[in-house]
Tab-separated table of C-alpha atoms and ligand atoms in Angstrom:
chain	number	residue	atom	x	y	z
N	249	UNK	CA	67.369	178.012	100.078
N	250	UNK	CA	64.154	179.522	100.969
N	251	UNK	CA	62.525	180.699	104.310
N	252	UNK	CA	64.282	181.695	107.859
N	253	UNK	CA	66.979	178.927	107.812
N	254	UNK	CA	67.642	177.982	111.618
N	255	UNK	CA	71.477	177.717	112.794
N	256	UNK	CA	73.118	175.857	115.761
N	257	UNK	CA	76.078	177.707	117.128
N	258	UNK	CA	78.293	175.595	119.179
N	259	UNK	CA	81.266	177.655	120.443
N	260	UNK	CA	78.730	180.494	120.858
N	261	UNK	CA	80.539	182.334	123.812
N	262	UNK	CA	84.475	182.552	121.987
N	263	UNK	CA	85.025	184.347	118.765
N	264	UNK	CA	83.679	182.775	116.151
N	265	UNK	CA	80.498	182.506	118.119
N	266	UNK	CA	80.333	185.604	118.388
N	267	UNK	CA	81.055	186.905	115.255
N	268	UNK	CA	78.680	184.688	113.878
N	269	UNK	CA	75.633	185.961	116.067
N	270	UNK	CA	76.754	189.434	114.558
N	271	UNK	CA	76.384	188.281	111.150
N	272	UNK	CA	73.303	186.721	111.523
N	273	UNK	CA	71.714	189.554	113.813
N	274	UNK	CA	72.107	191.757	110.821
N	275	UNK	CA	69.683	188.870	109.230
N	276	UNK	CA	66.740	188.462	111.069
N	277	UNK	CA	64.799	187.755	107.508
N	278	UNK	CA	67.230	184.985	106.950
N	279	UNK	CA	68.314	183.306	109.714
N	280	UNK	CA	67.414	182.116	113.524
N	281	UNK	CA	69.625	181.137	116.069
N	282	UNK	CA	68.097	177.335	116.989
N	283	UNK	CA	70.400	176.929	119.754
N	284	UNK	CA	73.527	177.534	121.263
N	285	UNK	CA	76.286	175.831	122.679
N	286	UNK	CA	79.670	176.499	125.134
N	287	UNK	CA	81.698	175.068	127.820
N	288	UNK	CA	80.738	176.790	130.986
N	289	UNK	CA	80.284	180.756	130.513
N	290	UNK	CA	76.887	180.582	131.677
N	291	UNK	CA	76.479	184.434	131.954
N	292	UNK	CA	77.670	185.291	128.494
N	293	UNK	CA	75.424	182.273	127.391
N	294	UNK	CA	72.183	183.934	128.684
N	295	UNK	CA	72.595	187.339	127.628
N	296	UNK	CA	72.788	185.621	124.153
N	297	UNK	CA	69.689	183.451	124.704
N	298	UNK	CA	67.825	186.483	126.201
N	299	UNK	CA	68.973	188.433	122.468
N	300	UNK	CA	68.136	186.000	120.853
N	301	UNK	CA	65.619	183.620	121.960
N	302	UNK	CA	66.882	179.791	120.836
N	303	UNK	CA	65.023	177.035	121.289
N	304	UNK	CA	67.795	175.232	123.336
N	305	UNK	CA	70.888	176.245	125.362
N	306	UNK	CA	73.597	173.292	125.662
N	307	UNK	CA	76.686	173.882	128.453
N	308	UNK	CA	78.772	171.357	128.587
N	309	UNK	CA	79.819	171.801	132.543
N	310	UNK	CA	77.049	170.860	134.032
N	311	UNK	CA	77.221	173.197	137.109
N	312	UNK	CA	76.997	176.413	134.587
N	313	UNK	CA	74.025	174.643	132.941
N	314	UNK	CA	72.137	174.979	135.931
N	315	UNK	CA	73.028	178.650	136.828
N	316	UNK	CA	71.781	178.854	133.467
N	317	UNK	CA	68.649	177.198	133.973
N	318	UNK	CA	68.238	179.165	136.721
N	319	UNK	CA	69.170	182.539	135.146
N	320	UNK	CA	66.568	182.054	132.048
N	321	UNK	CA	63.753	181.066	134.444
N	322	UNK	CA	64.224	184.220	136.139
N	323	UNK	CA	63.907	186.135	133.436
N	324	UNK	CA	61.025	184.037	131.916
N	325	UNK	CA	62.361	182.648	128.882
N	326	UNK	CA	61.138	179.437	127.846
N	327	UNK	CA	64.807	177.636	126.235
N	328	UNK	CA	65.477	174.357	126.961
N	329	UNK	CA	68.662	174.183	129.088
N	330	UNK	CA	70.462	171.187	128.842
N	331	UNK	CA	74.293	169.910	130.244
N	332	UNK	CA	76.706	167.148	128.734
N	333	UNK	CA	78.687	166.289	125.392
N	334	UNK	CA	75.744	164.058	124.279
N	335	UNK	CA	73.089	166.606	124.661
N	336	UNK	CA	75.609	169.349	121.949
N	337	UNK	CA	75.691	166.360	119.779
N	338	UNK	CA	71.693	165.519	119.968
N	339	UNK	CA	71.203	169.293	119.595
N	340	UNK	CA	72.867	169.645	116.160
N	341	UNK	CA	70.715	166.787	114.789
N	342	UNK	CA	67.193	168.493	115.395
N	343	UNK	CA	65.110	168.810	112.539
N	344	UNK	CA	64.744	172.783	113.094
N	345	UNK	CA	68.596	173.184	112.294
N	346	UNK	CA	69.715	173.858	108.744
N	347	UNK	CA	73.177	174.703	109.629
N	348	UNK	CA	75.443	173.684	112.487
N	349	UNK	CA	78.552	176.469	113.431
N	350	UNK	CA	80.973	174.209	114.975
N	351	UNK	CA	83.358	176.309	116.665
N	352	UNK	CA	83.838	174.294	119.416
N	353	UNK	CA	87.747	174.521	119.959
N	354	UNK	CA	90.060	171.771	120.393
N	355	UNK	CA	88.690	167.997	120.279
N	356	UNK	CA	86.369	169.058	122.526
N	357	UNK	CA	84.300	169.463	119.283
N	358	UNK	CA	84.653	166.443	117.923
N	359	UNK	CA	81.410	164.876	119.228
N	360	UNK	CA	79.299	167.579	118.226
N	361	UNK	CA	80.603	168.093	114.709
N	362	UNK	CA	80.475	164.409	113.412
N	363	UNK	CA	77.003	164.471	114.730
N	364	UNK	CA	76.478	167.424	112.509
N	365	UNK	CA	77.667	165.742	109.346
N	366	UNK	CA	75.649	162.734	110.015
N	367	UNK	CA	72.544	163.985	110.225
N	368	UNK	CA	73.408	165.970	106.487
N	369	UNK	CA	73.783	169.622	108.187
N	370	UNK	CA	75.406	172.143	106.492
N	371	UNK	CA	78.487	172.157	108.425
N	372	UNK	CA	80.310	175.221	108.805
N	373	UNK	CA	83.637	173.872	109.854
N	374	UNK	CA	85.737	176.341	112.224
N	375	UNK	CA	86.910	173.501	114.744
N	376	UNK	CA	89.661	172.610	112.235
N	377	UNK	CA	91.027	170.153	115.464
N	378	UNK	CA	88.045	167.941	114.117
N	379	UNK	CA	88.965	167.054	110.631
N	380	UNK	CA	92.389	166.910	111.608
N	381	UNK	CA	91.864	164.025	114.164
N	382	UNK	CA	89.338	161.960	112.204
N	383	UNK	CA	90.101	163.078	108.474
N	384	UNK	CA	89.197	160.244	105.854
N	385	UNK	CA	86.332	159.298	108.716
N	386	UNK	CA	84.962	162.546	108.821
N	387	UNK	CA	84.858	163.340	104.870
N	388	UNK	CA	83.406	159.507	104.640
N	389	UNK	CA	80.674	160.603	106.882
N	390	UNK	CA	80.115	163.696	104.887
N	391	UNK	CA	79.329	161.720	101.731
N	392	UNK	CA	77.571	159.232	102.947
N	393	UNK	CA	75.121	161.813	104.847
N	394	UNK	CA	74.875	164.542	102.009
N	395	UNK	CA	76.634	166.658	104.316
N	396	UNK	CA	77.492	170.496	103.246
N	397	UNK	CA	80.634	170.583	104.778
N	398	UNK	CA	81.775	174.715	104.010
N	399	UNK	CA	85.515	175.817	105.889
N	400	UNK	CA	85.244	178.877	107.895
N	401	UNK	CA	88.869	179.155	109.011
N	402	UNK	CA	90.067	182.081	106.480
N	403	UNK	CA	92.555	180.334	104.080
N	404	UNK	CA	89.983	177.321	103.221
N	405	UNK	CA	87.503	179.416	103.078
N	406	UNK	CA	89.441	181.706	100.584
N	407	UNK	CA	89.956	178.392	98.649
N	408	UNK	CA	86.462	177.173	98.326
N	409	UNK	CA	85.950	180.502	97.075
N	410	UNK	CA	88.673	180.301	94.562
N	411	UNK	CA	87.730	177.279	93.712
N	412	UNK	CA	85.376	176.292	89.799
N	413	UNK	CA	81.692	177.110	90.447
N	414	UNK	CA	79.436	174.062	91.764
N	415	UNK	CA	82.601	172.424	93.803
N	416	UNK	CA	82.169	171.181	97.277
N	417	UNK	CA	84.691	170.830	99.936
N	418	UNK	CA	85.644	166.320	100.024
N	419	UNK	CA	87.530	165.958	96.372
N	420	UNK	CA	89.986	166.820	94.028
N	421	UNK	CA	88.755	169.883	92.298
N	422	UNK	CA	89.345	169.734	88.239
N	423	UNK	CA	92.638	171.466	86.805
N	424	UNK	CA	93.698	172.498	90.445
N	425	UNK	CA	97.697	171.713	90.915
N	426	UNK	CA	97.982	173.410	93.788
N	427	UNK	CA	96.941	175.366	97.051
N	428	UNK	CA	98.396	177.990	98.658
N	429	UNK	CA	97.406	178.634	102.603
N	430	UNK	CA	99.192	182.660	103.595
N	431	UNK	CA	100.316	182.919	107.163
N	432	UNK	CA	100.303	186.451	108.717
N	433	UNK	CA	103.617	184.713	110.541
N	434	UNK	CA	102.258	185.454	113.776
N	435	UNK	CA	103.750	187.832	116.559
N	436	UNK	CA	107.154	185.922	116.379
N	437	UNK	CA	108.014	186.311	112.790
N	438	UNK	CA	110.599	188.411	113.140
N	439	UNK	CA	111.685	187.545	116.709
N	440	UNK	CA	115.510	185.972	116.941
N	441	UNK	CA	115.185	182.480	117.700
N	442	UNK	CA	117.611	182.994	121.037
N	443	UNK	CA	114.534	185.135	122.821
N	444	UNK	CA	111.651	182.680	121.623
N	445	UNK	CA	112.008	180.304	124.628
N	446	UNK	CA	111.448	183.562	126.513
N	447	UNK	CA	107.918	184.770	125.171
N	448	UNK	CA	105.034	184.972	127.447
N	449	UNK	CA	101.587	184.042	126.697
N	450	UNK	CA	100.699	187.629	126.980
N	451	UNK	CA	103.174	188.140	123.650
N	452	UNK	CA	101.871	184.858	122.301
N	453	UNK	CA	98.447	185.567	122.277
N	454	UNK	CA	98.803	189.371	120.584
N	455	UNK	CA	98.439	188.355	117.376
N	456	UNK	CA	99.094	191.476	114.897
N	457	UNK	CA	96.148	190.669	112.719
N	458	UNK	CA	93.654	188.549	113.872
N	459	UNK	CA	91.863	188.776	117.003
N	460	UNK	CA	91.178	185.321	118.461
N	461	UNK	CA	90.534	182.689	121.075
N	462	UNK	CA	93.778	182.076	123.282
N	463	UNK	CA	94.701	178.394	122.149
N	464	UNK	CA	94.795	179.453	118.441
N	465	UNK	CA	96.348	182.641	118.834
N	466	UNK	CA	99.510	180.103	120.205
N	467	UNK	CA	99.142	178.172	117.289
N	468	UNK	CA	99.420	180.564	115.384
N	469	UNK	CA	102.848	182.281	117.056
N	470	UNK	CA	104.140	178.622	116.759
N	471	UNK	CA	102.811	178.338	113.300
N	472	UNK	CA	101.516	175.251	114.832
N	473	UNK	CA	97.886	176.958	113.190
N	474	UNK	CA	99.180	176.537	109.516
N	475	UNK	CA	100.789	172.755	110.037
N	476	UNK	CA	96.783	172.128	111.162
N	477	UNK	CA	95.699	173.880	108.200
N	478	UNK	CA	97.855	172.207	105.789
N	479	UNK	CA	96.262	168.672	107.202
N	480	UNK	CA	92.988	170.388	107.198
N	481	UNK	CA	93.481	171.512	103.400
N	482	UNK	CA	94.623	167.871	102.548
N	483	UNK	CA	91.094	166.475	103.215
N	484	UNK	CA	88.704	169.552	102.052
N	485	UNK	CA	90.574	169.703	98.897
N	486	UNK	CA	91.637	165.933	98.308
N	487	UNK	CA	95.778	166.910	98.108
N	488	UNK	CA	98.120	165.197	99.309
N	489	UNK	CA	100.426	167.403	101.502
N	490	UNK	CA	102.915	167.864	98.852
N	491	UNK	CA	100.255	170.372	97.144
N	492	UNK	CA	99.933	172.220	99.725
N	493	UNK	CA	102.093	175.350	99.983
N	494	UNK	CA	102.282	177.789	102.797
N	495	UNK	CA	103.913	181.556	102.407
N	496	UNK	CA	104.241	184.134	104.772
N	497	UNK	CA	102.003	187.405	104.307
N	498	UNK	CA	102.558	190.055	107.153
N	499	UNK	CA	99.641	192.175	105.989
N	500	UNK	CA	96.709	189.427	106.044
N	501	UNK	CA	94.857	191.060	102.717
N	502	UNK	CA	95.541	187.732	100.698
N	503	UNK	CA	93.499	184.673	102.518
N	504	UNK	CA	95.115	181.849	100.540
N	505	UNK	CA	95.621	180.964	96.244
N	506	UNK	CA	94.555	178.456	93.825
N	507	UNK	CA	96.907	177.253	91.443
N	508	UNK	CA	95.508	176.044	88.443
N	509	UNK	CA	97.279	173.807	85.277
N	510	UNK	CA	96.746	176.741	82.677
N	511	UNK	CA	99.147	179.187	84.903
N	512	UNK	CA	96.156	181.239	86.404
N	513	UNK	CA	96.435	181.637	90.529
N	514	UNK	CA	93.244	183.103	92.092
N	515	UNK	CA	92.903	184.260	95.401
N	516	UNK	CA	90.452	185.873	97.833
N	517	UNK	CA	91.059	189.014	99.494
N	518	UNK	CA	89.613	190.759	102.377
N	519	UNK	CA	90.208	192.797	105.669
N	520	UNK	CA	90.933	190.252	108.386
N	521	UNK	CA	87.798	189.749	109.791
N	522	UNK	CA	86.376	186.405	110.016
N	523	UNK	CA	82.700	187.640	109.769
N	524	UNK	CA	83.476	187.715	106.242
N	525	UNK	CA	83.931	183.953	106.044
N	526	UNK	CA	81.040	183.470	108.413
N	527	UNK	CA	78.569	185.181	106.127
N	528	UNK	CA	80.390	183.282	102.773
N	529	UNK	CA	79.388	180.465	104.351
N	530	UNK	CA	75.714	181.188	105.877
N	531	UNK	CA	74.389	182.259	102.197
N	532	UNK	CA	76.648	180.258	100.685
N	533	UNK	CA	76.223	180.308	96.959
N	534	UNK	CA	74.241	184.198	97.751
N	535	UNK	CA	76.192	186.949	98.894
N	536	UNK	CA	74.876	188.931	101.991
N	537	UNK	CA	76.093	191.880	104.079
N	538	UNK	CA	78.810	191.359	107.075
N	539	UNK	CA	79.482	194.288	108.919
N	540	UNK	CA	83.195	193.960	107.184
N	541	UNK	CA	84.018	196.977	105.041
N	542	UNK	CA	85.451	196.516	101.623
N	543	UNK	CA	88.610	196.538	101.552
N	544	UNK	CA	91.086	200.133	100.245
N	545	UNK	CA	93.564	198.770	98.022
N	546	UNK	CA	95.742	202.557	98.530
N	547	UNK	CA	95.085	202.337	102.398
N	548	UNK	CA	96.858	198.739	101.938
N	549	UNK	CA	99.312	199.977	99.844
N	550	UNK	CA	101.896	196.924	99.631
N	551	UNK	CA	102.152	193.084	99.909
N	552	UNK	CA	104.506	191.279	100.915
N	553	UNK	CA	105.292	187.203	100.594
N	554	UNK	CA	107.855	184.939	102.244
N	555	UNK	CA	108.989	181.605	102.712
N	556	UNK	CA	108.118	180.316	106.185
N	557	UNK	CA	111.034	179.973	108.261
N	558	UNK	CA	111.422	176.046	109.005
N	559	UNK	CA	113.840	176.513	111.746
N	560	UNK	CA	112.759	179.083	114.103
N	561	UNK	CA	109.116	177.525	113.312
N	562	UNK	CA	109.509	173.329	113.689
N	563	UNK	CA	105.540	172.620	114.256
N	564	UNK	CA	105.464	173.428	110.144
N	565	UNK	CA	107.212	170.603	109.808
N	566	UNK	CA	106.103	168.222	112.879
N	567	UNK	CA	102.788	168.656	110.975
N	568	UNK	CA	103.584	167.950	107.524
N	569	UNK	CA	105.411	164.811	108.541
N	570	UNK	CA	102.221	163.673	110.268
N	571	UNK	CA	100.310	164.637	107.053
N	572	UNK	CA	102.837	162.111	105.549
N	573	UNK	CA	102.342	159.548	107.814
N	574	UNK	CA	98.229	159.341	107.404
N	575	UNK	CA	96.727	157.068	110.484
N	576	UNK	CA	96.441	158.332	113.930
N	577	UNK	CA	99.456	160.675	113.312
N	578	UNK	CA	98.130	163.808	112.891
N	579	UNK	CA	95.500	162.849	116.123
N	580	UNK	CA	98.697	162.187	118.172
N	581	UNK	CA	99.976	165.406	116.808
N	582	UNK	CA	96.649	167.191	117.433
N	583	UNK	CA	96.284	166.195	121.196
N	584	UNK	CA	100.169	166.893	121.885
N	585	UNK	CA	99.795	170.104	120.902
N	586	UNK	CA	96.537	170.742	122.774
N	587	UNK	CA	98.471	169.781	126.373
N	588	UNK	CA	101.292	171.817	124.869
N	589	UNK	CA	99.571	175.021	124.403
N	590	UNK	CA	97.445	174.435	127.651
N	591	UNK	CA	100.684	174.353	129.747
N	592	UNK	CA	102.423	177.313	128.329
N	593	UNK	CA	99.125	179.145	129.070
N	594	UNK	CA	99.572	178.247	132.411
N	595	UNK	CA	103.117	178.987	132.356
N	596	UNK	CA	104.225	174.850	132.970
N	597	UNK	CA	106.193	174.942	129.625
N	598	UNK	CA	108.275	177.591	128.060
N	599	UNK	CA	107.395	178.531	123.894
N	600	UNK	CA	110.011	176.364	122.661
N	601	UNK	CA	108.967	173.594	124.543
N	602	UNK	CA	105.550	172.881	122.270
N	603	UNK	CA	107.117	172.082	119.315
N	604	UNK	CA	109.823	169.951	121.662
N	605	UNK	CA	106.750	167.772	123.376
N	606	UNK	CA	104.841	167.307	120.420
N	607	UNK	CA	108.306	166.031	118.542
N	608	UNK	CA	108.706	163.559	121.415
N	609	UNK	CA	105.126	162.665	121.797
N	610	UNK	CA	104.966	161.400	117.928
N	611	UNK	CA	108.663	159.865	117.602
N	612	UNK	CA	107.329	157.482	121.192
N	613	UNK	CA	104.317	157.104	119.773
N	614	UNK	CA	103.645	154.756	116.826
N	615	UNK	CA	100.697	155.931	114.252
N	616	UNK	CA	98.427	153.007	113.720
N	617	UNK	CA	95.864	152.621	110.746
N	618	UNK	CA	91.937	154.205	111.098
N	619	UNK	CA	89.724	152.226	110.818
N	620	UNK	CA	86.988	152.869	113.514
N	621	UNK	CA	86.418	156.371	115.575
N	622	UNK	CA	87.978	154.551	118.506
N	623	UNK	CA	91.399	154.705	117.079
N	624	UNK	CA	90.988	158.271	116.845
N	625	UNK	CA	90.003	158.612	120.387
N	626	UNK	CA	92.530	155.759	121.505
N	627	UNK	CA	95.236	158.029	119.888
N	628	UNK	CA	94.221	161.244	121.318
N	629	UNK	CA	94.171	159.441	124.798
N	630	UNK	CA	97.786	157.880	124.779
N	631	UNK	CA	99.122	161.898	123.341
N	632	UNK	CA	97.467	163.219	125.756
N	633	UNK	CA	98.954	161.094	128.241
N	634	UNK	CA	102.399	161.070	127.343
N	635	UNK	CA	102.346	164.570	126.876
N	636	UNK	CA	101.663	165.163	130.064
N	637	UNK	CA	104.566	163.117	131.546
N	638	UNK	CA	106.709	164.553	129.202
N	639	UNK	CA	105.420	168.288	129.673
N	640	UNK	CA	106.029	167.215	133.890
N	641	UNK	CA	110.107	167.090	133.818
N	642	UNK	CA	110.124	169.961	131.841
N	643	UNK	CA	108.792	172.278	134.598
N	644	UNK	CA	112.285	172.826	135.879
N	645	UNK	CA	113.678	173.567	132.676
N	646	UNK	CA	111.523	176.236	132.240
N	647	UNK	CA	111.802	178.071	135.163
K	936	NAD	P1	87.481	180.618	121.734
K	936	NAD	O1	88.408	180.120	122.769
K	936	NAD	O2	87.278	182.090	121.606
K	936	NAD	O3	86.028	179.946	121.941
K	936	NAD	C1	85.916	178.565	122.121
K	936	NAD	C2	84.470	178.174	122.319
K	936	NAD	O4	84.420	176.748	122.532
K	936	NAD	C3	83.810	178.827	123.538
K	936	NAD	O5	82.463	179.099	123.263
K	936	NAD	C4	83.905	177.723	124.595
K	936	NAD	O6	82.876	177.797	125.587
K	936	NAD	C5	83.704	176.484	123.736
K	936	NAD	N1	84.268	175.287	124.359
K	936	NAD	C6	85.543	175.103	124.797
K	936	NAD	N2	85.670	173.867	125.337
K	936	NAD	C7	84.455	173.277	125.232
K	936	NAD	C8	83.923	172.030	125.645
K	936	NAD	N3	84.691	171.106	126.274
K	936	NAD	N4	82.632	171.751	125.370
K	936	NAD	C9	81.841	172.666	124.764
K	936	NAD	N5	82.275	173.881	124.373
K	936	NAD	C10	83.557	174.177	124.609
K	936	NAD	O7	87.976	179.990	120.339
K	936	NAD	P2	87.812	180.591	118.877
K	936	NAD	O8	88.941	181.483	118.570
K	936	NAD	O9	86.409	181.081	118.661
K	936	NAD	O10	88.039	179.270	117.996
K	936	NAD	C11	87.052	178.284	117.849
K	936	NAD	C12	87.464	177.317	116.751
K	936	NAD	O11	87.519	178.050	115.527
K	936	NAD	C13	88.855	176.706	116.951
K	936	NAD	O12	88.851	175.393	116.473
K	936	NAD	C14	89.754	177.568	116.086
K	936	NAD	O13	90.887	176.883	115.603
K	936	NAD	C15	88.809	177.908	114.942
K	936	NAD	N6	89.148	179.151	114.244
K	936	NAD	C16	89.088	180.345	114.907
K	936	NAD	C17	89.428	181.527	114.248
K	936	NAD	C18	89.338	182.865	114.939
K	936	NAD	O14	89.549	183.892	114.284
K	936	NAD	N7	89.027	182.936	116.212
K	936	NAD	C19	89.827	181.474	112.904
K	936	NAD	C20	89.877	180.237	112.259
K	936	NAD	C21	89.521	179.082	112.940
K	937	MG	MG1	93.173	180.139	109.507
């Protein structure tokens, strides 16, 4: 690549949209920021613009688009501010942006990051909730755009680094057997099963590690994150579930393995930090600076690896049984869990009760075959609303 590359950030406001502006404010020579993209934090939205100075700003809630609009007027800057799902979507596919951060969260980003692929962005994939919901679709639309698609979430990310030079995410890499995805085990791994229907989403969302948006810091406590992952790994790295181990890893240092036929296992290591990932993937096959320091192997010290614990932790296996299934299941599974974690947040379901909805929503629920984005989005629909009826009886319960 040559020249100032320009970069779409769609989730600008949470954490990976933030981090990312870091890394790339550290790279003026390198990058620009073409526009930017959120739900409706209008404020945080324009102190980025005013920094730096896009060519578009996207809010999907139109009422915070026009504070926005508003806002940069005042202060005389000349972005275009527009409102809506389509306009994210028709932003990403501008011919002044080389790369496309979706991190979007939820299925919220779906829209925006298929629109990405198609017009042959490089795609740096954080809105894992994407490929999980459209899978086969979404790598079909990768290869028939000559679409970059690089992982940002920390374990795939760790893989495509592990993996032979020259391979791209969408296929079975040569002499792989295996991947392994680490878990830090999130703030519940050693917490008795008897107290877990108890946690708040205060305890849920301090995740020991990682510092993160609030839906996937509950993913990961349920380990809810890694079941997505494993789906998500099935389709970067063409394996089926089956070759797709998960162990526990308290410390973080080790961000997932590569098992290869001759015996050798490779793995990347790092502080957790996902600017590290972020700027992997912006220079992606250079190497630039991150802000991330390298990492002290005495200040470390030890790791440690576990088996995941199946029975305090269900959504592990919820999500590998979807895997199994292929179809809409893992979009049923998906949406479930996005109602799920929505109404612990707001204290409507108690911690135990995700995994519980999310088992009922798929055994009511039949997975059909994909063969159009519409059975994706007819999928997500019907979890969402069962969900919802199911989540609505349990408001006593959890009390
Ligand atoms: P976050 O909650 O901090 O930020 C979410 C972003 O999405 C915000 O900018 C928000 O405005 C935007 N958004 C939400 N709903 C939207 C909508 N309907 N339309 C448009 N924009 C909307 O989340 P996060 O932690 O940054 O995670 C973002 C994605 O990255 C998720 O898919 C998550 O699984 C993935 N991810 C995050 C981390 C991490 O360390 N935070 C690590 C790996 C993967
Ligand atoms: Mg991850």
């Amino acid at each position: 690549m040559s020249g100032v590359r320009g970069v779409a950030i769609l989730g600008s406001t949470g954490s990976i949209g933030r981090s990312t502006l870091d890394v790339i404010a550290r790279h003026p020579d390198r990058y620009r920021v073409s526009s930017l993209g959120a739900w409706r934090s209008w404020e945080t939205i324009v102190e980025q613009a005013q920094r730096f100075r896009p060519d578009a700003v996207i809010l999907a809630d139109p009422a915070a688009a026009a504070k926005a609009r508003e806002a940069l007027r005042a202060c005389g800057l000349a972005a275009r501010v527009e409102s809506g799902v389509d306009a994210l979507a028709a932003a990403v596919a501008e011919p002044g942006v080389d790369m496309v951060m979706a991190a979007i969260v939820g299925a919220a980003g779906l829209m925006s990051t298929l629109a990405a692929v198609r017009a042959g962005k490089r795609v740096l994939l954080a809105n894992k909730e994407s490929l999980v919901m459209s899978g086969r679709l979404l790598m079909d639309e990768v290869h028939a755009a000559g679409a970059v698609l690089i992982p940002i979430d920390s374990e795939h990310n760790a893989i495509f680094q592990c993996m032979p030079a020259s391979y791209l995410p969408g296929e079975a890499a040569r002499g792989v057997t295996n991947v392994i995805l680490t878990a830090s085990g999130g703030p519940f791994r050693t917490t008795d099963a008897a107290l877990l229907a108890h946690v708040s989403p205060q305890q849920a969302c301090a995740h020991p590690k990682w510092s993160m948006g609030r839906k996937i810091s509950v993913d990961s406590a349920t380990l809810m994150n890694k079941g997505l992952e494993i789906i998500e790994a099935t389709w970067l790295f063409g394996l089926p579930e089956s070759r797709v181990d998960v162990v526990v890893h308290p410390q973080s240092v080790v961000h997932s393995l590569v098992q290869y036929a001759d015996g050798s296992v490779l793995a990347q290591l790092g502080a957790p930090d996902m600017r590290t990932p972020i700027a992997q993937a912006l220079a992606w096959p250079d190497r630039i600076a991150s802000g991330v320091q390298s990492l002290d192997l005495t200040a470390v010290a030890r790791m440690d690896f576990e088996a995941p614990d199946h029975g305090r932790f269900p959504s592990l296996g919820l999500a590998r049984a979807a895997a199994r299934a292929g179809g809409t299941a893992a979009a049923l599974l998906n949406a479930a869990n996005e109602v799920a974690v929505q109404a612990f947040l707001d204290g409507r379901l108690n911690f135990t009760g995700i995994a519980a909805v999310i088992d009922e929503v798929l055994q009511r629920l039949e997975s059909c075959a994909v063969t159009a984005l519409g059975d994706v989005l007819d999928a997500d629909a019907a979890a969402r609303r069962l969900a919802a009826v199911v989540i609505e009886p349990a408001r006593g319960a959890s009390a």
